[in-house]
Coordinates of C-alpha atoms in Angstrom, one line a residue:
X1 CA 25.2 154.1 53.5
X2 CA 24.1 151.7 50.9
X3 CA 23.0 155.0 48.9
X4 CA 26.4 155.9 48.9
X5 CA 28.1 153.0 48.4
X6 CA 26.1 152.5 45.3
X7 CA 27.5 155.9 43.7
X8 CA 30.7 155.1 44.2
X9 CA 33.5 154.4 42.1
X10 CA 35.8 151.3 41.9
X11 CA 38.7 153.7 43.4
X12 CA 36.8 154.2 46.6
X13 CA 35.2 150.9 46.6
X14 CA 39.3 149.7 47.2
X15 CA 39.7 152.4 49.9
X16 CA 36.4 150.9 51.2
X17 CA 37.9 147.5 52.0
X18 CA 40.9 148.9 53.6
X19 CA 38.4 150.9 56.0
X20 CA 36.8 148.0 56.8
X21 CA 39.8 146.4 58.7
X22 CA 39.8 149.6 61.1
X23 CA 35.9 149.9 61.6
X24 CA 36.0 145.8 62.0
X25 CA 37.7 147.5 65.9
X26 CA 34.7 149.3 66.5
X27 CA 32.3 146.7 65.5
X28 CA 33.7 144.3 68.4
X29 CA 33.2 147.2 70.8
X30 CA 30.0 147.4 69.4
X31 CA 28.6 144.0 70.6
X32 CA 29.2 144.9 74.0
X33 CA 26.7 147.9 74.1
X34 CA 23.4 147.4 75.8
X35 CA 20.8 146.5 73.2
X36 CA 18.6 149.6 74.6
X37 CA 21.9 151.5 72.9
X38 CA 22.4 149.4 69.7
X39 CA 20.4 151.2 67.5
X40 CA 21.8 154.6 68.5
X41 CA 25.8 153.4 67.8
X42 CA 24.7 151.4 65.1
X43 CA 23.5 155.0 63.3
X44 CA 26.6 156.3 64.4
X45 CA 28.8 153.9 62.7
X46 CA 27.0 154.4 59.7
X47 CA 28.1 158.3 59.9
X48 CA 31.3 157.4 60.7
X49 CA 31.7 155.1 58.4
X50 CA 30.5 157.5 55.5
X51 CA 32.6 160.2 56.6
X52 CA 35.7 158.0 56.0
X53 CA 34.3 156.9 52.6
X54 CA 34.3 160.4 51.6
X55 CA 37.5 161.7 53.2
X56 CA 39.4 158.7 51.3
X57 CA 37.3 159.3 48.2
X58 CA 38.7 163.0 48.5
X59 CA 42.2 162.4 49.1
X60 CA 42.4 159.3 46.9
X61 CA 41.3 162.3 43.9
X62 CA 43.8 164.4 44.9
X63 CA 46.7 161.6 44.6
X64 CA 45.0 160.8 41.3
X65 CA 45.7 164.0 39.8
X66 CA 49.4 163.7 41.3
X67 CA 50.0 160.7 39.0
X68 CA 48.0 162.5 36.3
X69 CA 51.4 165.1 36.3
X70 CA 53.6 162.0 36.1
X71 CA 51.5 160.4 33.5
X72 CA 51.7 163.9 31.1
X73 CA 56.0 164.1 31.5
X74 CA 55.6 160.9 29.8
X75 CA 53.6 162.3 27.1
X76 CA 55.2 165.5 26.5
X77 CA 58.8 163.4 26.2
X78 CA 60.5 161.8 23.7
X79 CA 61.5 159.4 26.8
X80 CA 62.4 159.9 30.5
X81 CA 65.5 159.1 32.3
X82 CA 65.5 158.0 35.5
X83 CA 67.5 160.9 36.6
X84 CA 64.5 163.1 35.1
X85 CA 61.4 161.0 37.0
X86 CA 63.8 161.8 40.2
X87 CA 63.8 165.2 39.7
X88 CA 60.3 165.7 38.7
X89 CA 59.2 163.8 42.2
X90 CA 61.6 165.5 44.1
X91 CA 60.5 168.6 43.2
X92 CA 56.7 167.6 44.0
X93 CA 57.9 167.0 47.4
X94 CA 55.6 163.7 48.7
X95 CA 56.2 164.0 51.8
X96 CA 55.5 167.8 52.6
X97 CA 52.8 168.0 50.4
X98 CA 51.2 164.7 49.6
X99 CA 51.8 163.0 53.4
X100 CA 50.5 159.1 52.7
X101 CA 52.5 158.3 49.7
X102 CA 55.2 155.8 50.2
X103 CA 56.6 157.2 46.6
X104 CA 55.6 157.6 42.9
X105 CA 56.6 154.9 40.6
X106 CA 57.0 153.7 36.9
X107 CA 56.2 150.3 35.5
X108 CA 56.7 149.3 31.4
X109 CA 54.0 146.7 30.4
X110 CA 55.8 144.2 28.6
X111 CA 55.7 140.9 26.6
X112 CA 57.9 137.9 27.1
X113 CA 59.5 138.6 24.0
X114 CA 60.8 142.6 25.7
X115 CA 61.3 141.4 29.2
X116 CA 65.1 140.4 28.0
X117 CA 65.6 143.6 26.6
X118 CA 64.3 146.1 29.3
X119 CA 66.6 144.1 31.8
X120 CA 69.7 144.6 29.5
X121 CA 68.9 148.3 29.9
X122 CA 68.7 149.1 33.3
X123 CA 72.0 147.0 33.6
X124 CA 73.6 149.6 31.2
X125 CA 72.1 152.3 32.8
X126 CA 74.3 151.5 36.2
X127 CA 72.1 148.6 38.3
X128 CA 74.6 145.0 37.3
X129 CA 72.6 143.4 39.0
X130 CA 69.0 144.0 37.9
X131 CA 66.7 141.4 37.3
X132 CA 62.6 141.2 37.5
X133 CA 61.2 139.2 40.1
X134 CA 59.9 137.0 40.9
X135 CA 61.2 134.6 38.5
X136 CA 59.3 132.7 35.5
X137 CA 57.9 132.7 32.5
X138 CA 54.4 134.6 32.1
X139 CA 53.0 136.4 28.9
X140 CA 52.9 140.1 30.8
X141 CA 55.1 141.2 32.9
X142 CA 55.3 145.1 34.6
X143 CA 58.4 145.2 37.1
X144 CA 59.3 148.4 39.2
X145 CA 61.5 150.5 36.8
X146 CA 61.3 154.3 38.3
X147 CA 60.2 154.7 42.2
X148 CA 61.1 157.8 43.7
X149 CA 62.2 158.3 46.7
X150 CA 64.6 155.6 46.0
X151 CA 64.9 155.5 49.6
X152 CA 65.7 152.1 52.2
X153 CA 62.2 150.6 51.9
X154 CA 61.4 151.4 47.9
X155 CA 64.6 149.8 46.7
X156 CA 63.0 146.8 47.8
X157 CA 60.7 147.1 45.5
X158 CA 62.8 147.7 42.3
X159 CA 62.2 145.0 39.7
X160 CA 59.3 143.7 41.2
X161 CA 57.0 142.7 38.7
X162 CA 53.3 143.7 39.8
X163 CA 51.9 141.8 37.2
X164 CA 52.5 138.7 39.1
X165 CA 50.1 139.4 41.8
X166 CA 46.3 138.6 41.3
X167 CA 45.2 142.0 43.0
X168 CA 47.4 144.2 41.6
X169 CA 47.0 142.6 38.3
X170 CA 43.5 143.4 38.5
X171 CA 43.9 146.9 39.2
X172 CA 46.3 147.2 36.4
X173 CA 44.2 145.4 34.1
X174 CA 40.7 147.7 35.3
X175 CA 42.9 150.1 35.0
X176 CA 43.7 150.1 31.2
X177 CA 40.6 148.8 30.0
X178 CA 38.8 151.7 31.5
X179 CA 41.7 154.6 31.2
X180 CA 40.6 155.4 34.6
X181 CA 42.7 155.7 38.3
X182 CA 42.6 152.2 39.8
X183 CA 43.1 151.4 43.2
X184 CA 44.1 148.1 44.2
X185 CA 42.5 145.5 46.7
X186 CA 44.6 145.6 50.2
X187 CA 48.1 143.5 49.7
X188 CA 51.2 143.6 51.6
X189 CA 53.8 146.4 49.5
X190 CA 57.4 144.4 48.7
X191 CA 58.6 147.1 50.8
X192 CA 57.6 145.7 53.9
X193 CA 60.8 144.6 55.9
X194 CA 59.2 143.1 58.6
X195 CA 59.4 146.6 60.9
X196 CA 55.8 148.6 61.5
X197 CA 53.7 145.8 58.9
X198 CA 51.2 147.6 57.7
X199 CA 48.1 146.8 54.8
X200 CA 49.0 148.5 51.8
X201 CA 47.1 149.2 48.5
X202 CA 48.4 150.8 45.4
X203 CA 46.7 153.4 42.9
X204 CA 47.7 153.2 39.2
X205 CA 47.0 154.9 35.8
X206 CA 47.6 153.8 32.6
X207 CA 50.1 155.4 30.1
X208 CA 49.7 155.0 26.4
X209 CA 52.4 155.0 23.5
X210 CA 49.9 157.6 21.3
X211 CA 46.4 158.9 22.0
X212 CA 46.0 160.4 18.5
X213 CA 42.3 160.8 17.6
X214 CA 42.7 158.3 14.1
X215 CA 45.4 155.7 15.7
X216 CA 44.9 152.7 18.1
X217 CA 46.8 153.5 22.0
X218 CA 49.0 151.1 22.2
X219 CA 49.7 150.7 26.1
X220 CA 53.2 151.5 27.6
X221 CA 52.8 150.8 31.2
X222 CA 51.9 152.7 34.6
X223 CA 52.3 155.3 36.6
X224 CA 51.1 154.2 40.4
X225 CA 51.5 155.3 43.4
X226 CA 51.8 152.7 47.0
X227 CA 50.4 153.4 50.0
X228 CA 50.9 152.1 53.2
X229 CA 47.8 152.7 54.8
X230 CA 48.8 153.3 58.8
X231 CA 51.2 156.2 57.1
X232 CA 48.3 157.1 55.2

């Protein structure tokens, strides 16, 4: 186990933690065993346990390269609508084919000096009432702009500025420093509307303004996936 755990990356390492709430269940079963028996279910939570490291590890590359598709409309695009992000996700199909996924998302990272500006926008683009939360004045902000399905539970989300949250900024911040699929520490989604409350994590990847050879990325934002990890 500790072998393993040493080869792998921060992405699993964040599945990791969220694994360890569910084999935390079998760990209190565990102390009930006969110490002639210990040793025997101790070696079988170890399997276990890296069986679930790798099956998350697995699936957690296959979402990766799901965001990797969103993350290449942006590049090959002048700019995105929101009415093109829908149809791109729609016609990946989440649900059917990428069960776990509580949608697929955008986020602009901003300055103080845009946040003003980006709001304006998405008023004009047909949402009045649009404004990032949670309110205040911070240096970097990256609110919810695209999140497809735009269904009940991710319209709560819309505006919500991840930046603001130490574990998601975290991500975010690995994230661009390393160019790499992040996934988050476990948080509680905004989505969560008090029905079925469930841990939730969030995978993100960077997006950058140009990736020419001879000029500097300037970074854009995110594309990130939430999870909610009972649906996962």
């Amino acid at each position: 186990m500790l072998l393993i755990r040493n080869r792998l990356d921060r992405t699993t390492l964040g599945a990791l933690l969220v694994l360890a709430g569910g084999l935390l269940l079998s760990y209190e079963a565990y102390l009930y065993v006969d110490r002639s028996e210990q040793a025997a279910v101790s070696a079988e939570l170890e399997k276990a346990a890296d069986r679930q490291v790798r099956a998350i590890a697995g699936r957690m590359r296959t979402y990766e390269q799901v965001l990797r598709g969103g993350v290449g409309l942006f590049e090959a695009s002048e700019s995105v609508s929101r009415e093109a992000w829908r149809e791109y996700v729609a016609e990946i199909d989440l649900k059917q084919h990428y069960p776990g996924i509580q949608g697929m998302g955008y986020a602009p990272h901003l300055t103080a000096a845009q946040l003003a500006q980006q709001e304006a926008a998405v008023r004009a683009d047909g949402y009045p009432d649009f404004q990032v939360f949670p309110a205040g004045q911070r240096a970097v902000y990256a609110p919810i702009l695209f999140l497809e399905p735009f269904d009940r539970r991710n319209q709560r989300a819309f505006g919500y500025d991840m930046y603001s949250e130490a574990a998601r900024r975290e991500a975010m911040q690995h994230a661009a420093l390393t160019d790499n699929a992040t996934l988050s520490g476990p948080v509680t989604l905004v989505q969560e509307d008090g029905t079925d409350p469930q841990v939730g994590v969030l995978l993100y990847l960077p997006l950058y303004e140009d990736r020419a050879p001879t000029a500097q990325p300037r970074l854009k934002g995110y594309v990130y996936a939430p999870f909610r990890m009972g649906d996962f």
